mmCIF file of C-alpha atoms and ligand atoms in Angstrom:
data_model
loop_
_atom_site.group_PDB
_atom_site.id
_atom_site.type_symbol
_atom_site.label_atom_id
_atom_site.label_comp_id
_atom_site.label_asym_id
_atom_site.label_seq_id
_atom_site.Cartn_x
_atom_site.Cartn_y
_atom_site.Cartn_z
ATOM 1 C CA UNK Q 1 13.612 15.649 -14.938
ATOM 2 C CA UNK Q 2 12.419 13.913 -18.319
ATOM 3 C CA UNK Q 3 10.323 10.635 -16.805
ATOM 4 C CA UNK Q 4 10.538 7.542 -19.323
ATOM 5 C CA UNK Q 5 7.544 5.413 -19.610
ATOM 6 C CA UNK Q 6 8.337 2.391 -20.789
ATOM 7 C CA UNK Q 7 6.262 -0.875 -21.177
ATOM 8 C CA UNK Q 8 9.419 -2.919 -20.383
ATOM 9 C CA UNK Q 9 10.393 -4.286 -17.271
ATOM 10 C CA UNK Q 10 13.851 -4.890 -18.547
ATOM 11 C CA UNK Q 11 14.610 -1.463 -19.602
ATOM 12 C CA UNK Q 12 12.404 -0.247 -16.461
ATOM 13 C CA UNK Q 13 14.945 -2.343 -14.324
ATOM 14 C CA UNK Q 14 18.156 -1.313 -16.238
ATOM 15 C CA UNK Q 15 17.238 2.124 -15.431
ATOM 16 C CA UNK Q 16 17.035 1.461 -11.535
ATOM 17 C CA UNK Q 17 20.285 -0.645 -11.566
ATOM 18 C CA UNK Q 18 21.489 2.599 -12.632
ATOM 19 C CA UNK Q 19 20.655 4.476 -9.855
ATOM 20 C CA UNK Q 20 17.616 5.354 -10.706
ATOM 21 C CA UNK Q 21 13.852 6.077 -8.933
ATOM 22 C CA UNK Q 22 11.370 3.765 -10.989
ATOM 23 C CA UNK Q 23 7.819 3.246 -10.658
ATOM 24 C CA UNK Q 24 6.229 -0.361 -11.170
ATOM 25 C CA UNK Q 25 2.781 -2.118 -10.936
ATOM 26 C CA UNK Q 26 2.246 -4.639 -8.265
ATOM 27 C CA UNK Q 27 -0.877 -6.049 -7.183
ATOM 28 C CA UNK Q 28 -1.582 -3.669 -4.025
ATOM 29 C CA UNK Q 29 -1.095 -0.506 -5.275
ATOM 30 C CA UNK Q 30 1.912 0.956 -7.678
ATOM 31 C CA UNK Q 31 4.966 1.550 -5.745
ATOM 32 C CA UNK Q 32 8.314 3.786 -6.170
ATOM 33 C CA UNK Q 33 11.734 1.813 -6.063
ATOM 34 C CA UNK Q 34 15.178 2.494 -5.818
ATOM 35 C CA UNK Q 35 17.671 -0.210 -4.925
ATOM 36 C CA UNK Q 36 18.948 -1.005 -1.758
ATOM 37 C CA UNK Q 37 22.364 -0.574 -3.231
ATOM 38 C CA UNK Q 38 21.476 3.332 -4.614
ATOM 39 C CA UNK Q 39 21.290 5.819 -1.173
ATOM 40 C CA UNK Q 40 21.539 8.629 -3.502
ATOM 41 C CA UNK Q 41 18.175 6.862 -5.491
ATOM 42 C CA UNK Q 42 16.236 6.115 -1.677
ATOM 43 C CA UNK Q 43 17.321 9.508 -0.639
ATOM 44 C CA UNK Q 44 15.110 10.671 -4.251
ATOM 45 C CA UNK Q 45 12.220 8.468 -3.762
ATOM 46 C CA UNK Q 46 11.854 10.362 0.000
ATOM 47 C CA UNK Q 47 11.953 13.427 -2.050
ATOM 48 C CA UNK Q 48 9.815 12.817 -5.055
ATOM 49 C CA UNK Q 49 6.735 11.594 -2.657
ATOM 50 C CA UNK Q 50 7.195 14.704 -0.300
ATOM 51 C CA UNK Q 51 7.699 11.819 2.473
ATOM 52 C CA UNK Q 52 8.595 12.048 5.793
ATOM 53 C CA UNK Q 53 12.062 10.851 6.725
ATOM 54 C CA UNK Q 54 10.502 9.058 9.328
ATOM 55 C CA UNK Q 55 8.200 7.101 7.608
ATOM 56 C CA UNK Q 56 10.145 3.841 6.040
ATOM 57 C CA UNK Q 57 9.978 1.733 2.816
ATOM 58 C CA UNK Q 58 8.932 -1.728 2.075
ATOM 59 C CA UNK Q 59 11.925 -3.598 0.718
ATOM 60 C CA UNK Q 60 10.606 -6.065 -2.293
ATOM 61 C CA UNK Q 61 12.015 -8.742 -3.078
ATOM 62 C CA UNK Q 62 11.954 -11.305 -6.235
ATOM 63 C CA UNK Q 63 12.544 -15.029 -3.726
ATOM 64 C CA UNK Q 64 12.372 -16.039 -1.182
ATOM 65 C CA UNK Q 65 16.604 -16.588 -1.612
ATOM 66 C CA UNK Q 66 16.366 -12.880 -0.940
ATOM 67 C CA UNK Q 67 14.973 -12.235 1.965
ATOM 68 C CA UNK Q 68 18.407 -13.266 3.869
ATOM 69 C CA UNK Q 69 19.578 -10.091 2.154
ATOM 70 C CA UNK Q 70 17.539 -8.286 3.244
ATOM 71 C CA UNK Q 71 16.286 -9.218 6.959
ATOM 72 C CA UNK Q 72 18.570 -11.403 10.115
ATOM 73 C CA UNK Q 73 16.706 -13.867 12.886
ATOM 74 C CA UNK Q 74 13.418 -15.314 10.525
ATOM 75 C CA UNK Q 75 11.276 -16.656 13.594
ATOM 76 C CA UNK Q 76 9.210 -19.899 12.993
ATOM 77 C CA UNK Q 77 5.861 -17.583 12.933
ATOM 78 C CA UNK Q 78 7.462 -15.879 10.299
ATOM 79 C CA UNK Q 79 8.597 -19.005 8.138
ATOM 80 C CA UNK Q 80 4.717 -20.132 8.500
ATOM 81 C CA UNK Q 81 3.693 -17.068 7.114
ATOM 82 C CA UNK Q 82 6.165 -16.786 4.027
ATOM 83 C CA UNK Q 83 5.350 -20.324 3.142
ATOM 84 C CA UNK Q 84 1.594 -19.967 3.332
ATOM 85 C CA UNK Q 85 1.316 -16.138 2.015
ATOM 86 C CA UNK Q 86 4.966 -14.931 -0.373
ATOM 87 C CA UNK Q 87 4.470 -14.422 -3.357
ATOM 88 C CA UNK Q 88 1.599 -12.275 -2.315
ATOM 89 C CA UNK Q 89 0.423 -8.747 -0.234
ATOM 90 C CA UNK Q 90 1.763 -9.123 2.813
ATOM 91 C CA UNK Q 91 4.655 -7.208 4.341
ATOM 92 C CA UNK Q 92 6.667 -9.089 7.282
ATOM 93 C CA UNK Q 93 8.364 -6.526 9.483
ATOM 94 C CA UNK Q 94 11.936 -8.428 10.688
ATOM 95 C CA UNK Q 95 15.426 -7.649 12.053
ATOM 96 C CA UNK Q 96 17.475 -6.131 9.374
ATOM 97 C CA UNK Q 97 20.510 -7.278 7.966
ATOM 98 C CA UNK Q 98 23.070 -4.596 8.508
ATOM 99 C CA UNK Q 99 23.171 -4.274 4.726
ATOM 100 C CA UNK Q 100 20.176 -2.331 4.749
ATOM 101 C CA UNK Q 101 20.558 1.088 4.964
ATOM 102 C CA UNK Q 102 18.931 3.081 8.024
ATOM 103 C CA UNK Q 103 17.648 5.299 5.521
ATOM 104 C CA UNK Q 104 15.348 3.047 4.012
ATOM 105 C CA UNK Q 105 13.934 1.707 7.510
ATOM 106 C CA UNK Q 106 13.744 5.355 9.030
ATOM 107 C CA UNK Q 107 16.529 3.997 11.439
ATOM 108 C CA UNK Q 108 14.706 1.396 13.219
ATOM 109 C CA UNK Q 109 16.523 -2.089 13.475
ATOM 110 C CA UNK Q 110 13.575 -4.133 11.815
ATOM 111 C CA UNK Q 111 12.832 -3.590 8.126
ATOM 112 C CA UNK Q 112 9.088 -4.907 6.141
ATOM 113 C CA UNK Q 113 9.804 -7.119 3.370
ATOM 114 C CA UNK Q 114 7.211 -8.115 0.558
ATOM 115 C CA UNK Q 115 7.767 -10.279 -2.004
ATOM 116 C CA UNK Q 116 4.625 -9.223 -4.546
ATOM 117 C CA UNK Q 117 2.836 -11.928 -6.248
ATOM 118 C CA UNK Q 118 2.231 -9.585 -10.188
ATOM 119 C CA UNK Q 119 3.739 -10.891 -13.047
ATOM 120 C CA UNK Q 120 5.246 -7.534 -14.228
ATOM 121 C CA UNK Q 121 5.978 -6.646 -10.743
ATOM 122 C CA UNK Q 122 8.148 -10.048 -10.792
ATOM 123 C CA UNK Q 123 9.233 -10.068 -14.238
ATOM 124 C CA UNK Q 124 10.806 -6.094 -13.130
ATOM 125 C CA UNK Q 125 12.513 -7.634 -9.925
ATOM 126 C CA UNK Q 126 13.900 -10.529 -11.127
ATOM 127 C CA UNK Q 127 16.259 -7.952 -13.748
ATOM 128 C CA UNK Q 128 17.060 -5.744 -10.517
ATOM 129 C CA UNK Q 129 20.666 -6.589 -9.103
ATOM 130 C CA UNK Q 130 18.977 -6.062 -5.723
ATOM 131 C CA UNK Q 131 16.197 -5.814 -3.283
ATOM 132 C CA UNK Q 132 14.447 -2.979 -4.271
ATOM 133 C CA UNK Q 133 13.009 -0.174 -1.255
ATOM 134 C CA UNK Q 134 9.451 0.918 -2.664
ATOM 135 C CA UNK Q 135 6.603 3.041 -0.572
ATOM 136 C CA UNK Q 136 3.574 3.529 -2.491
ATOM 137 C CA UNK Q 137 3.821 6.113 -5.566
ATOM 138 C CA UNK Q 138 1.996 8.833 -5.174
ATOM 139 C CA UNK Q 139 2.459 12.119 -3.383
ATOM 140 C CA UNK Q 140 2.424 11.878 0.276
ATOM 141 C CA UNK Q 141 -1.016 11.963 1.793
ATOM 142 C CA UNK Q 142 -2.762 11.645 -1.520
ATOM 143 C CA UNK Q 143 -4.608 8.115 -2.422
ATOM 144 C CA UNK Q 144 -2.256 5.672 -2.916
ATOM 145 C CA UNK Q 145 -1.897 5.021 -7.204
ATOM 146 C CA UNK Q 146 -3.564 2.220 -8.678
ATOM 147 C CA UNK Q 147 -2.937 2.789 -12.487
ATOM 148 C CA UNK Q 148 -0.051 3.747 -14.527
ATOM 149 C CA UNK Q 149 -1.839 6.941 -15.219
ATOM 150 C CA UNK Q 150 -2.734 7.649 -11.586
ATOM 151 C CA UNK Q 151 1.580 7.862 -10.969
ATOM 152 C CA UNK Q 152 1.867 9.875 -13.817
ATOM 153 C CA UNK Q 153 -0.459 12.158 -12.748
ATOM 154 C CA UNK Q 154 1.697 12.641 -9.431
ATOM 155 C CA UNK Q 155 4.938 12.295 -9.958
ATOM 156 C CA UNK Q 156 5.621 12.925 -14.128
ATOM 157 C CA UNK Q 157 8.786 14.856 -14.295
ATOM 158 C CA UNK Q 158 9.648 13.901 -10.308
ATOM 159 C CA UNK Q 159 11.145 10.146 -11.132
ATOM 160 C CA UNK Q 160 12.976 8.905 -13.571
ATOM 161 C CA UNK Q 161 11.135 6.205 -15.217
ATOM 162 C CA UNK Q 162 7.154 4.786 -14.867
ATOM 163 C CA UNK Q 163 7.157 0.977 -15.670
ATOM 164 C CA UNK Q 164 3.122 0.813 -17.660
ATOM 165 C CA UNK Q 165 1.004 -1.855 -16.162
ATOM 166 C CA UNK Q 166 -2.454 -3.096 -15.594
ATOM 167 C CA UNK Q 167 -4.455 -1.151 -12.879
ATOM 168 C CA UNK Q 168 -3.566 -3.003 -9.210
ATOM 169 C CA UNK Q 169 -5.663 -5.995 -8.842
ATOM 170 C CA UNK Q 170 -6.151 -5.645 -5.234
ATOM 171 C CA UNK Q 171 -6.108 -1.725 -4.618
ATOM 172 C CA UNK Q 172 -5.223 -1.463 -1.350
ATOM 173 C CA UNK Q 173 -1.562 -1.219 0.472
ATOM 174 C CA UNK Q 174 -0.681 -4.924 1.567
ATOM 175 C CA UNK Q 175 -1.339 -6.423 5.251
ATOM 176 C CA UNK Q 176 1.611 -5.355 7.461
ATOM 177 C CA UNK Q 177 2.150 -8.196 10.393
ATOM 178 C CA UNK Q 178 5.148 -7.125 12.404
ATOM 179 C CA UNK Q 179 7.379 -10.596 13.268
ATOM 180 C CA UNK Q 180 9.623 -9.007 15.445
ATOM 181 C CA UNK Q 181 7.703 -9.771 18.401
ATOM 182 C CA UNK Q 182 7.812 -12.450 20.473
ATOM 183 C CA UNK Q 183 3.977 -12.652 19.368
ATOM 184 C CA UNK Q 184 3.175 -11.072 15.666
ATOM 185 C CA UNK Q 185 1.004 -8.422 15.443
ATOM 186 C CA UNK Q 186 -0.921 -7.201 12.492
ATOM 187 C CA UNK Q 187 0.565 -3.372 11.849
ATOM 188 C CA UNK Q 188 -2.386 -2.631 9.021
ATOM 189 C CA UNK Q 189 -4.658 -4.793 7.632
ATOM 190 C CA UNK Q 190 -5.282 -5.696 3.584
ATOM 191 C CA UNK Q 191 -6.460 -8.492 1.347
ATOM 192 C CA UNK Q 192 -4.725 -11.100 3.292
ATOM 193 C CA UNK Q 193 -7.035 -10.840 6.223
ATOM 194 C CA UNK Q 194 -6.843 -11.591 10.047
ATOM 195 C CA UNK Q 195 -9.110 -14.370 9.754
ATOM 196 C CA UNK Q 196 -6.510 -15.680 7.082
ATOM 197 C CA UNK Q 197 -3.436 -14.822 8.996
ATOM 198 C CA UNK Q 198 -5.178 -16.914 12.222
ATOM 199 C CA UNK Q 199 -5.960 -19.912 10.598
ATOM 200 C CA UNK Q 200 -1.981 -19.747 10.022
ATOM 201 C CA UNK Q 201 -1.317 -18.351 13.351
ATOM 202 C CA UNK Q 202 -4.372 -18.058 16.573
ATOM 203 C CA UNK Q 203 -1.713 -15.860 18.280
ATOM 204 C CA UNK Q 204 -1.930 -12.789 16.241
ATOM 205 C CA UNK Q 205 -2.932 -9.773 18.045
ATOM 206 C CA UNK Q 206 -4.093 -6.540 16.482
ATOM 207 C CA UNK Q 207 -2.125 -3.248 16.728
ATOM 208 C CA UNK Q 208 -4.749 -0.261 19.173
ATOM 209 C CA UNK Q 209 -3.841 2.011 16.348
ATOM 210 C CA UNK Q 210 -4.773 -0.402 13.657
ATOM 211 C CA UNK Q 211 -8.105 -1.399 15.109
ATOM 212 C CA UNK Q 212 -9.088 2.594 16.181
ATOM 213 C CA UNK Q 213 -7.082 3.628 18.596
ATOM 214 C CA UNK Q 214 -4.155 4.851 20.204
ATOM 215 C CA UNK Q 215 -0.753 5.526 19.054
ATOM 216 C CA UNK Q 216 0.512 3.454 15.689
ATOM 217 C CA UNK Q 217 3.524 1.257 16.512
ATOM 218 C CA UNK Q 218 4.112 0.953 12.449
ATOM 219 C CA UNK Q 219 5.491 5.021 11.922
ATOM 220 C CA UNK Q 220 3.759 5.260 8.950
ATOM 221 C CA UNK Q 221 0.651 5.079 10.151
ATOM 222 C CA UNK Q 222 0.739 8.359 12.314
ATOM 223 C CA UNK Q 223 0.634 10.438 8.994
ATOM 224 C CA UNK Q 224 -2.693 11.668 7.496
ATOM 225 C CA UNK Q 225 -2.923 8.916 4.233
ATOM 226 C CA UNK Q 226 -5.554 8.217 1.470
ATOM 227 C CA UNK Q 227 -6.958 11.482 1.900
ATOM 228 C CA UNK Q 228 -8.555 13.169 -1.325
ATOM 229 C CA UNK Q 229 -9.248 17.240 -1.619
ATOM 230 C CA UNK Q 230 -12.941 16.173 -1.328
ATOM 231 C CA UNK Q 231 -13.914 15.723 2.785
ATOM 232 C CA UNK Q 232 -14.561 12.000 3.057
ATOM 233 C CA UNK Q 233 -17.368 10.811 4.600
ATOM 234 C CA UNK Q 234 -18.213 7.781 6.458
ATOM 235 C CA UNK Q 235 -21.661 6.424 6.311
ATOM 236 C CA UNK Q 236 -24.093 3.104 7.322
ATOM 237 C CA UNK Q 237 -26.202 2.009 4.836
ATOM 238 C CA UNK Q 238 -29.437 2.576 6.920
ATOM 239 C CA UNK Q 239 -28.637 6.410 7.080
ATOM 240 C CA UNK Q 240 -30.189 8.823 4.891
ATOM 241 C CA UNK Q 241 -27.661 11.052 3.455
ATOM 242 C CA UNK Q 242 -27.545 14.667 2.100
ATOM 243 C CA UNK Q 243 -26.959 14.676 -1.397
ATOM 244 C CA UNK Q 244 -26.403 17.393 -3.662
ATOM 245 C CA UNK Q 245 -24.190 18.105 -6.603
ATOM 246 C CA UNK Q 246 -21.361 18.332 -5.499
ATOM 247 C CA UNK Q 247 -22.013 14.825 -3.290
ATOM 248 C CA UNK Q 248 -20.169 11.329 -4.294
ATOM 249 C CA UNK Q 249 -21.081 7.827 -3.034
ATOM 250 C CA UNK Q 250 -19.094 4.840 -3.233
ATOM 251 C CA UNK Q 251 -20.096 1.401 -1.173
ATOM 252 C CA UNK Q 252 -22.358 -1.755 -1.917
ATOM 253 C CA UNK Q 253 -26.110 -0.551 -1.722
ATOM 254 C CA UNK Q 254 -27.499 2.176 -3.371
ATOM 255 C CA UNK Q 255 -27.213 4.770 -4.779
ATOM 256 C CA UNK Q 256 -28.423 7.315 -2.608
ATOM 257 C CA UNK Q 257 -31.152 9.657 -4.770
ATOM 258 C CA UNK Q 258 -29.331 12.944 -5.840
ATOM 259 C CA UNK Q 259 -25.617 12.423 -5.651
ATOM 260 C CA UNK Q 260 -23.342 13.495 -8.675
ATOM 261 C CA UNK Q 261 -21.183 10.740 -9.013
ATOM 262 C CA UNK Q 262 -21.626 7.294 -7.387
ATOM 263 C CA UNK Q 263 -19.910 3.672 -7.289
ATOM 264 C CA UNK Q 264 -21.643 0.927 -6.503
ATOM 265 C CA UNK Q 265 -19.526 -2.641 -5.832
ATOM 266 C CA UNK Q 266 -20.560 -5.757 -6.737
ATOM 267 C CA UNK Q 267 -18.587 -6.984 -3.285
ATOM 268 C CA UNK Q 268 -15.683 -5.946 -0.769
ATOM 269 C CA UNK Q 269 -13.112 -6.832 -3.541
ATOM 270 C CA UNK Q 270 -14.089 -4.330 -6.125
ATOM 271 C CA UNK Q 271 -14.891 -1.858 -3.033
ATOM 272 C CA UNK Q 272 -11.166 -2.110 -2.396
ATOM 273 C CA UNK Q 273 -10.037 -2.381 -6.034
ATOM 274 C CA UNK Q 274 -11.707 0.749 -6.868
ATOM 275 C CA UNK Q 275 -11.645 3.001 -3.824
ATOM 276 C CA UNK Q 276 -8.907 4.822 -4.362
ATOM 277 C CA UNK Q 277 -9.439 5.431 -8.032
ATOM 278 C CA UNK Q 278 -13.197 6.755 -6.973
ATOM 279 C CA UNK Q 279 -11.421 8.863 -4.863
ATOM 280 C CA UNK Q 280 -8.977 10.137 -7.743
ATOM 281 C CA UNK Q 281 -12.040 10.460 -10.041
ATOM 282 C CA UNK Q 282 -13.994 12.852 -7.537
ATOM 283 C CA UNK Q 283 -11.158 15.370 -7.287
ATOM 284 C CA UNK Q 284 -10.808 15.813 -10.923
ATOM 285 C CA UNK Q 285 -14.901 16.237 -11.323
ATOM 286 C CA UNK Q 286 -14.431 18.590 -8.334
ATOM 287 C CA UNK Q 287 -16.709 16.615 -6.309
ATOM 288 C CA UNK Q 288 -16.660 18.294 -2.016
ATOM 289 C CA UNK Q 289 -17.584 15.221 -0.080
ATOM 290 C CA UNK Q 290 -17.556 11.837 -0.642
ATOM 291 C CA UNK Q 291 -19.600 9.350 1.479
ATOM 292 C CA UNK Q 292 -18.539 6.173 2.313
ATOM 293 C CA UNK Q 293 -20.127 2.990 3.143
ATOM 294 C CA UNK Q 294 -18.716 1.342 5.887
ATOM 295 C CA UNK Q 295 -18.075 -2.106 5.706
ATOM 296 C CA UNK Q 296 -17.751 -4.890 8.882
ATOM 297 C CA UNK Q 297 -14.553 -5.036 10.938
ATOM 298 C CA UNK Q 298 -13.816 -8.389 9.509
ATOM 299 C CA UNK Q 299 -12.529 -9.528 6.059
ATOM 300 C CA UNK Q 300 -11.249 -7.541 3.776
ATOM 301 C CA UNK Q 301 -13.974 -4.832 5.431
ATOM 302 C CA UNK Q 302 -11.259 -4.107 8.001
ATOM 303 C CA UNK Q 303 -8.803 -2.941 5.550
ATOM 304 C CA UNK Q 304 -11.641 -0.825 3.344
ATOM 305 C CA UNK Q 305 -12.757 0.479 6.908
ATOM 306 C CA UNK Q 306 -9.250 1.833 8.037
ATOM 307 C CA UNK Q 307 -8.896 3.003 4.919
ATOM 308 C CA UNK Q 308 -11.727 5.220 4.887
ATOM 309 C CA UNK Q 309 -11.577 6.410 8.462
ATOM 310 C CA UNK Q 310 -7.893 7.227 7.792
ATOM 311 C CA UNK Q 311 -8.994 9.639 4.441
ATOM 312 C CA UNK Q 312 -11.873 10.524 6.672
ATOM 313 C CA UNK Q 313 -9.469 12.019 9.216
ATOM 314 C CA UNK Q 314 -10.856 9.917 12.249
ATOM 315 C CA UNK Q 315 -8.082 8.616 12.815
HETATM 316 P P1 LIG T 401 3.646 2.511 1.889
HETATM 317 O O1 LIG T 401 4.433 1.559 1.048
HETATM 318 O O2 LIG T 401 3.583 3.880 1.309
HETATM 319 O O3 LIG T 401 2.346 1.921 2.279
HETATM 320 O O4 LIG T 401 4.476 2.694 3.221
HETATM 321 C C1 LIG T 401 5.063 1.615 3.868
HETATM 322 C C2 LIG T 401 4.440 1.394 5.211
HETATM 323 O O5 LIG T 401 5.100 0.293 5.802
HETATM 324 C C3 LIG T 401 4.616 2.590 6.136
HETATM 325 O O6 LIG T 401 3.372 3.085 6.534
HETATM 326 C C4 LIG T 401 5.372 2.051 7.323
HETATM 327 O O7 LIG T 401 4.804 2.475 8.521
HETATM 328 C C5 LIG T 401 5.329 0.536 7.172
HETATM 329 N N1 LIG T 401 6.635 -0.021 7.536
HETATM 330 C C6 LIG T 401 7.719 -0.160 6.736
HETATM 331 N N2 LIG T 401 8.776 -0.644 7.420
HETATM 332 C C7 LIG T 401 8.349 -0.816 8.700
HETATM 333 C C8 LIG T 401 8.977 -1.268 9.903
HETATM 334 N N3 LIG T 401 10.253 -1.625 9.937
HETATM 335 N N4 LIG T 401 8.227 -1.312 11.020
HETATM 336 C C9 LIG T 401 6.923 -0.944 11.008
HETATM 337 N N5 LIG T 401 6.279 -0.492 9.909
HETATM 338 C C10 LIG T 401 6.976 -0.420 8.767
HETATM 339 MG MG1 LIG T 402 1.865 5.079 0.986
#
């Protein structure tokens, strides 16, 4: 399949209302749409990524007019949330509307709904003639793709078209809360952080599996994710680590003496902006291991943290 990279969001959108499978920027990470409308197009994007059938997609939508498309019963917790956080990265997991196709949700009854704050990402949504399903584009179990050429690099000739944007402010997968609940729990955490979500809401629990342990209740989550070809591993900053050439660092303080290729962030934001880029950059310098700093459990730290323990294969 010929992939068309265009720096259009019209003619990227055109394609999809077509029936096509269309990469576009967003501020998380890039992500791989077809429309709700197109089960021939979701049934693609499953194949393109190598993802599980089991695993479901994020359904994106342009306003907030949309979401009754998409999901049925919008608790109050979840109307506080959408007023306080949409446009922006988090993902609300609701009942779906019947119109959504069982496909796209792995055939659970709720669905997770984003509405992405980007201009492009907006600018592409508001031509699509509906809600658009999107998991992050990249190959499943690869780091998820936060520039243009990062998608290209996976999925040229897999997808039909690559809208060309900016590289993803944020860089990391937005916060899932799951709303379905009687009380909402936090599925996976990203830039909008517990500490945010609480001042919104005190009753937010965490998800075991989130937080370390146990069984994930968001299906995704149960796949191996983020992982490079290099080993990834986790370190403190107070540990002396063995370098050598074919060692990477990425993390706040440092460098450690004698690694090949290292990345030290200003703060947790760039951390998470660049980590999965780093990661991308290691395999093609065919760096072996990469250590990690580990941030704190709080902030954005806990979404860098479960990040890295995910790639690291702890859990
Ligand atoms: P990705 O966009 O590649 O990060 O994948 C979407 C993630 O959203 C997956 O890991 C899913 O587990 C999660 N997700 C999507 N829909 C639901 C849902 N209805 N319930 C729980 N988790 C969901
Ligand atoms: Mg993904």
């Amino acid at each position: 399949m010929q992939t068309t990279l265009t720096d259009s969001a019209e003619v990227a959108a055109d394609l999809l209302n077509s029936g096509g499978v269309v990469a576009f920027p967003t501020e998380t990470v890039y992500g791989l749409g077809a429309g709700i409308c197109h089960p021939e197009a979701i049934r693609k994007v499953f194949q393109a990524k190598g993802r599980p059938g089991d695993n479901p997609l994020i359904v994106h939508i342009y306003s907030i007019e949309q979401l009754a498309l998409v999901a049925d019963e919008i608790s109050t917790d979840a109307r506080l949330l959408i007023e306080r956080f949409f446009p922006g990265p988090l993902t609300l997991v609701l009942k779906k509307n019947p119109h959504i196709p069982y496909s796209v949700t792995a055939g659970l009854e709720t669905v997770g709904v984003r509405c992405p704050a980007n201009p492009v990402a907006r600018e592409f949504l508001s031509h699509c003639t509906c809600p658009v399903a999107a998991p992050s584009a990249n190959l499943s179990g690869l780091p998820s793709a936060t520039s243009w050429e990062a998608v290209y690099e996976d999925l040229n000739g897999k997808i039909d078209a690559l809208l060309r944007g900016k590289p993803s402010t944020i860089g990391l997968e937005s916060t899932i809360v799951d709303c379905s609940t009687s009380i909402p729990v936090l599925l996976r955490a990203g830039a909008i952080t517990l500490e945010q979500l609480h001042s919104v809401l005190p009753e937010i629990t965490v998800n075991p599996a989130s937080d370390e342990q146990e069984t994930p209740k968001s299906p995704g989550l149960k796949y191996p994710h983020y992982a490079p070809k290099a080993s990834i591993i986790p370190c403190r900053t107070d540990e002396t680590i063995p370098t050598g050439p074919s060692s990477a660092f990425i993390g706040l303080s440092g460098p450690p003496e004698g690694v090949a290729l290292f990345k030290i962030c200003r703060n947790l934001e760039e951390y998470g902006r660049e980590l999965f880029s780093f990661f991308r950059q290691c395999d093609a310098q065919g760096i072996n291991r990469i250590y990690c700093e580990l941030p704190a459990n709080s902030g954005i730290g806990r979404a860098i943290r479960d990040r890295v323990l995910r790639a690291s294969g702890s859990h």
